[in-house]
Coordinates of C-alpha atoms in Angstrom, one line a residue:
M1 CA 0.0 0.0 0.0
A2 CA 1.3 3.4 -0.9
R3 CA 2.3 5.9 1.8
V4 CA 0.2 9.0 2.0
G5 CA 1.7 12.3 3.2
L6 CA -0.1 14.6 5.5
I7 CA 1.1 18.2 6.3
G8 CA -0.9 19.6 9.1
I9 CA -2.1 17.3 11.9
G10 CA -4.5 19.5 13.7
L11 CA -8.2 18.8 14.3
V12 CA -9.0 18.0 10.7
G13 CA -5.6 16.5 9.8
S14 CA -5.7 14.1 12.7
V15 CA -9.1 12.8 11.7
I16 CA -7.9 12.4 8.1
A17 CA -4.9 10.5 9.4
E18 CA -7.1 8.3 11.5
R19 CA -9.4 7.4 8.6
L20 CA -6.5 6.7 6.3
L21 CA -4.9 4.4 8.9
D22 CA -8.2 2.6 9.5
A23 CA -8.3 2.0 5.7
K24 CA -4.8 0.4 6.0
Y25 CA -2.9 3.3 4.3
Q26 CA 0.6 4.1 5.6
V27 CA 0.6 7.8 6.7
A28 CA 3.7 9.9 7.1
G29 CA 3.1 13.4 8.3
Y30 CA 4.4 16.7 9.8
D31 CA 3.1 19.5 11.9
I32 CA 4.9 22.4 13.3
R33 CA 3.6 21.4 16.8
Q34 CA 5.5 18.5 18.3
E35 CA 2.4 17.3 20.2
Q36 CA 0.5 16.9 16.9
C37 CA 3.3 14.7 15.6
E38 CA 3.0 12.7 18.7
T39 CA -0.7 12.3 18.1
L40 CA 0.1 10.9 14.6
A41 CA 2.5 8.4 16.1
R42 CA -0.1 7.3 18.7
L43 CA -2.5 6.7 15.8
G44 CA 0.0 4.5 14.0
G45 CA 1.4 7.0 11.6
E46 CA 5.0 8.1 11.0
P47 CA 5.9 11.6 12.0
L48 CA 8.7 13.2 9.9
A49 CA 11.1 16.0 10.6
D50 CA 9.6 18.6 8.2
A51 CA 7.2 19.2 5.4
R52 CA 9.9 18.7 2.8
A53 CA 10.5 15.2 4.1
V54 CA 6.8 14.4 3.6
A55 CA 7.0 15.6 0.0
E56 CA 10.1 13.5 -0.7
C57 CA 8.7 10.2 0.4
C58 CA 5.1 10.3 -0.7
E59 CA 3.3 10.2 -4.1
R60 CA 0.2 11.6 -2.5
V61 CA 0.3 14.6 -0.1
I62 CA -2.7 16.0 1.8
L63 CA -2.5 19.6 3.1
S64 CA -4.6 20.3 6.1
L65 CA -3.5 23.8 7.1
P66 CA -5.1 26.7 8.9
A67 CA -5.2 29.3 6.1
S68 CA -4.4 30.0 2.5
D69 CA -1.3 32.0 3.2
T70 CA 0.1 28.9 5.1
V71 CA -0.6 26.7 2.1
R72 CA 1.2 29.2 -0.2
R73 CA 4.3 29.1 2.1
V74 CA 4.3 25.3 2.4
I75 CA 3.9 24.9 -1.4
Y76 CA 7.0 27.0 -1.9
E77 CA 8.8 25.0 0.7
I78 CA 8.0 21.5 -0.7
N79 CA 7.7 22.1 -4.5
A80 CA 11.2 21.1 -5.4
A81 CA 10.9 17.9 -3.3
L82 CA 7.6 16.7 -4.8
R83 CA 8.0 13.5 -6.8
P84 CA 7.0 13.7 -10.5
G85 CA 3.3 13.1 -10.9
C86 CA 2.7 13.7 -7.2
L87 CA -0.9 14.5 -6.3
V88 CA -1.4 17.3 -3.8
L89 CA -4.8 17.6 -2.2
D90 CA -5.5 20.7 -0.2
T91 CA -8.3 20.4 2.4
T92 CA -7.6 23.9 3.9
T93 CA -10.6 26.2 4.2
G94 CA -9.9 29.2 2.2
A95 CA -11.1 31.3 -0.7
P96 CA -11.3 29.5 -4.1
E97 CA -9.2 32.3 -5.7
D98 CA -6.4 31.5 -3.2
A99 CA -6.5 27.8 -4.1
E100 CA -6.4 28.6 -7.8
E101 CA -3.4 31.0 -7.3
V102 CA -1.5 28.3 -5.3
A103 CA -2.1 25.7 -8.0
H104 CA -0.6 28.1 -10.6
V105 CA 2.3 28.8 -8.3
G106 CA 3.1 25.1 -8.3
L107 CA 2.9 24.9 -12.1
V108 CA 5.1 28.0 -12.5
L109 CA 7.7 26.7 -10.1
E110 CA 7.9 23.4 -12.0
A111 CA 8.6 25.1 -15.4

């Protein structure tokens, strides 16, 4: 089973991790708060050192972040580490225009 990456293990991210683990997916994740990484470990996931490490080892990455500006910052941070063909799914609540802008940022950075 492929490993799914999760960046942001807060209220929503921890539920996503739990559901993925219940479905027998391997989950590797990162959160800036150490206690959230510990939550992932207790659930059966693998906490990693940073967001870039998640991008480097997973073909699917889920973002569960507090705001669009955080998504933008994380995309810049991980873009070079994403595997070719990687699917990034953003579950962050934000304005649709922000999500569209971030998608274009990723495309521009790849060119």
